[in-house]
Amino acid sequence: AQRVTQPEKLLSVFKGAPVELKCNYSYSGSPELFWYVQYSRQRLQLLLRHISRESIKGFTADLNKGETSFHLKKPFAQEEDSAMYYCALRTTGFQKLVFGTGTRLLVSP
Amino acid sequence: DTAVSQTPKYLVTQMGNDKSIKCEQNLGHDTMYWYKQDSKKFLKIMFSYNNKELIINETVPNRFSPKSPDKAHLNLHINSLELGDSAVYFCASSQGSGSEQFFGPGTRLTVL
């Protein structure tokens, strides 16, 4: 069965510090990985996906199939990055999204 | 404003009642979803509809009955509400099941 693990419930850093939100997955097929973000009082929105290999708001994530990881990184955190971050995997077949339990990022001034 | 909208935003009700949550999208998408986010912020898919046809049902109790009158709407009806149903319910839509999902603002359901 597919599973997404985000080991940290809360990650607290100071502004300007590097950030890494961890995500590991378990899936027998070819995975498609995403990061979604939910800012306070806002709806969940797509941040980035592994197939596009892009940087959004300074965040990047690389799919490492050997380590089955898709960690989200940003070299210099900003206060406006404070939010709930969800890693998600899309399955083949019915193509449903399986979410991790989320990590709350808190960036302090 | 193109978006996914849900009503109501908040719903407080007693155990045993029946309630509905409505979802509408004006993005022209053909696939819609319902997700449940529990008190620990765990987000899990409940249902998915494509062109008004049910394609995913994640072993949700049959007290939950989704209804899709057309491609733009996916409503969720819940019978005999239980305390454990308290959660935030998110609707989402996408064009096909393989493209980006756009989420609604959520409906916070509290069962007393």
XYZ file of C-alpha atoms in Angstrom:
221
model
C 0.000 0.000 0.000
C 1.099 3.543 -0.655
C 2.185 5.725 2.226
C 3.677 9.183 2.693
C 5.595 9.972 5.860
C 6.439 13.407 7.168
C 8.334 12.761 10.396
C 8.213 16.312 11.739
C 4.931 17.751 12.984
C 6.524 21.114 13.669
C 9.645 22.751 12.318
C 10.637 26.037 13.875
C 13.436 28.158 12.392
C 14.617 31.751 12.404
C 14.270 34.033 9.418
C 17.183 33.574 7.042
C 17.957 30.029 8.205
C 17.877 27.095 5.781
C 14.818 24.893 5.836
C 14.351 21.239 4.976
C 10.966 19.575 5.359
C 11.321 15.839 5.122
C 9.104 13.525 3.123
C 9.505 9.810 2.542
C 7.178 7.623 0.553
C 6.347 3.993 0.057
C 4.854 2.964 -3.278
C 5.395 -0.006 -5.544
C 4.673 1.879 -8.763
C 6.269 4.870 -10.421
C 5.570 7.773 -8.065
C 4.457 11.272 -8.827
C 5.238 13.535 -5.867
C 3.883 16.940 -4.867
C 4.182 19.516 -2.139
C 1.038 21.384 -1.118
C 0.954 24.373 1.218
C -1.816 25.755 3.415
C -1.263 29.280 4.727
C -3.226 30.443 7.734
C -6.929 30.822 6.916
C -6.329 29.945 3.267
C -7.093 26.938 1.143
C -4.669 24.192 0.297
C -2.690 24.972 -2.844
C -0.087 23.249 -4.950
C 3.449 24.460 -4.272
C 5.428 22.271 -6.621
C 5.584 18.861 -8.295
C 8.603 16.728 -8.984
C 8.049 16.356 -12.711
C 8.327 20.096 -13.338
C 11.621 20.408 -11.458
C 10.924 24.071 -10.799
C 11.600 26.425 -7.926
C 8.566 28.129 -6.443
C 8.943 30.909 -3.847
C 12.543 29.785 -3.433
C 11.540 26.204 -2.576
C 12.917 23.176 -4.413
C 12.390 19.459 -4.010
C 14.243 16.595 -5.650
C 12.861 13.124 -5.995
C 15.370 10.578 -4.734
C 14.114 7.162 -5.767
C 16.966 5.370 -4.033
C 16.065 6.882 -0.680
C 12.343 7.151 -1.571
C 12.408 10.758 -0.462
C 11.107 14.088 -1.718
C 12.389 16.618 0.788
C 11.411 20.280 0.425
C 14.227 22.792 0.784
C 14.726 26.511 0.920
C 18.106 28.124 1.592
C 16.799 31.202 3.417
C 13.438 31.014 5.173
C 11.112 34.029 5.272
C 8.386 34.801 7.808
C 5.750 34.516 5.096
C 6.780 30.880 4.586
C 5.089 29.996 7.863
C 2.364 27.527 6.922
C 1.319 23.894 6.934
C 3.131 21.849 4.292
C 1.856 18.550 2.953
C 3.778 16.079 0.858
C 1.576 14.012 -1.444
C 1.938 11.072 -3.772
C -0.280 10.394 -6.758
C -0.944 6.781 -7.589
C -1.336 5.344 -11.050
C -4.611 3.693 -11.957
C -7.225 5.724 -10.125
C -4.634 8.457 -9.648
C -5.697 9.471 -6.177
C -3.587 11.759 -4.003
C -2.210 10.271 -0.805
C -1.142 12.923 1.678
C 1.390 12.865 4.471
C 0.396 14.059 7.925
C 1.806 17.525 7.274
C 4.553 19.636 8.825
C 3.891 23.024 10.318
C 6.712 25.420 9.466
C 7.103 28.360 11.796
C 9.577 31.054 10.785
C 10.372 33.511 13.552
C 11.843 36.986 13.058
C -13.769 34.760 -9.695
C -12.897 31.237 -10.840
C -12.590 28.875 -7.950
C -13.888 25.988 -5.935
C -16.458 27.104 -3.393
C -18.072 25.295 -0.472
C -21.066 26.028 1.707
C -21.397 26.311 4.569
C -18.022 27.370 5.920
C -18.926 26.252 9.435
C -21.488 23.675 10.512
C -22.316 22.859 14.118
C -24.886 20.167 14.743
C -26.048 17.488 17.155
C -25.248 13.787 17.024
C -27.757 11.852 15.007
C -28.688 14.695 12.673
C -28.419 14.606 8.886
C -26.525 17.386 7.122
C -25.231 18.323 3.683
C -22.198 20.213 2.463
C -22.241 21.701 -1.018
C -19.363 22.157 -3.421
C -19.292 23.996 -6.717
C -16.474 24.656 -9.149
C -16.545 27.038 -12.096
C -13.203 25.953 -13.506
C -14.765 23.701 -16.119
C -13.163 20.643 -14.535
C -14.577 17.162 -14.994
C -13.276 15.541 -11.808
C -14.209 16.434 -8.234
C -13.132 15.128 -4.842
C -13.985 15.155 -1.165
C -11.243 15.026 1.463
C -11.470 14.832 5.256
C -8.932 16.595 7.476
C -9.079 15.362 11.062
C -8.067 17.130 14.263
C -4.452 16.077 13.766
C -4.466 17.737 10.311
C -4.317 14.380 8.547
C -5.834 14.786 5.085
C -7.430 11.770 3.446
C -9.431 11.316 0.281
C -12.997 10.129 0.677
C -14.527 10.195 -2.805
C -13.737 11.120 -6.356
C -16.186 11.708 -9.210
C -15.368 11.978 -12.890
C -18.116 13.290 -15.176
C -20.679 12.611 -12.434
C -19.495 9.024 -12.072
C -18.005 7.693 -8.822
C -14.426 6.491 -9.392
C -12.929 6.448 -5.884
C -14.643 5.452 -2.661
C -12.163 5.026 0.146
C -14.140 2.684 2.403
C -16.093 5.553 3.824
C -19.118 4.572 5.978
C -22.287 4.446 3.953
C -23.700 7.222 6.140
C -21.731 9.432 3.753
C -23.352 9.773 0.354
C -21.871 12.016 -2.309
C -24.134 13.343 -5.023
C -23.062 14.919 -8.277
C -26.013 16.515 -10.078
C -23.682 17.822 -12.769
C -19.971 18.150 -13.474
C -19.727 21.446 -11.607
C -21.229 20.211 -8.339
C -20.365 17.517 -5.834
C -22.388 17.571 -2.647
C -21.775 15.496 0.451
C -24.684 14.279 2.517
C -24.040 12.747 5.917
C -26.685 10.757 7.802
C -26.789 10.045 11.522
C -23.834 12.228 12.369
C -21.352 10.931 14.942
C -18.804 12.694 17.120
C -15.999 11.233 15.008
C -17.320 12.993 11.943
C -16.093 16.295 13.347
C -13.429 17.478 10.912
C -12.724 19.907 8.137
C -14.036 18.670 4.800
C -12.348 19.886 1.640
C -13.716 19.726 -1.845
C -11.330 19.787 -4.818
C -11.510 19.620 -8.580
C -9.201 18.893 -11.490
C -9.326 18.415 -15.239
C -8.913 14.685 -15.411
C -7.530 12.799 -12.450
C -3.920 13.318 -13.520
C -3.705 17.094 -13.334
C -3.417 19.646 -10.558
C -6.195 19.613 -7.983
C -7.690 22.914 -6.874
C -9.084 22.966 -3.363
C -12.044 24.704 -1.812
C -11.755 26.695 1.429
C -13.050 23.830 3.568
C -16.106 23.274 5.754
C -15.515 22.863 9.468
C -18.045 20.383 10.809
C -18.502 20.113 14.568
C -20.731 17.385 15.939
C -21.812 17.880 19.552
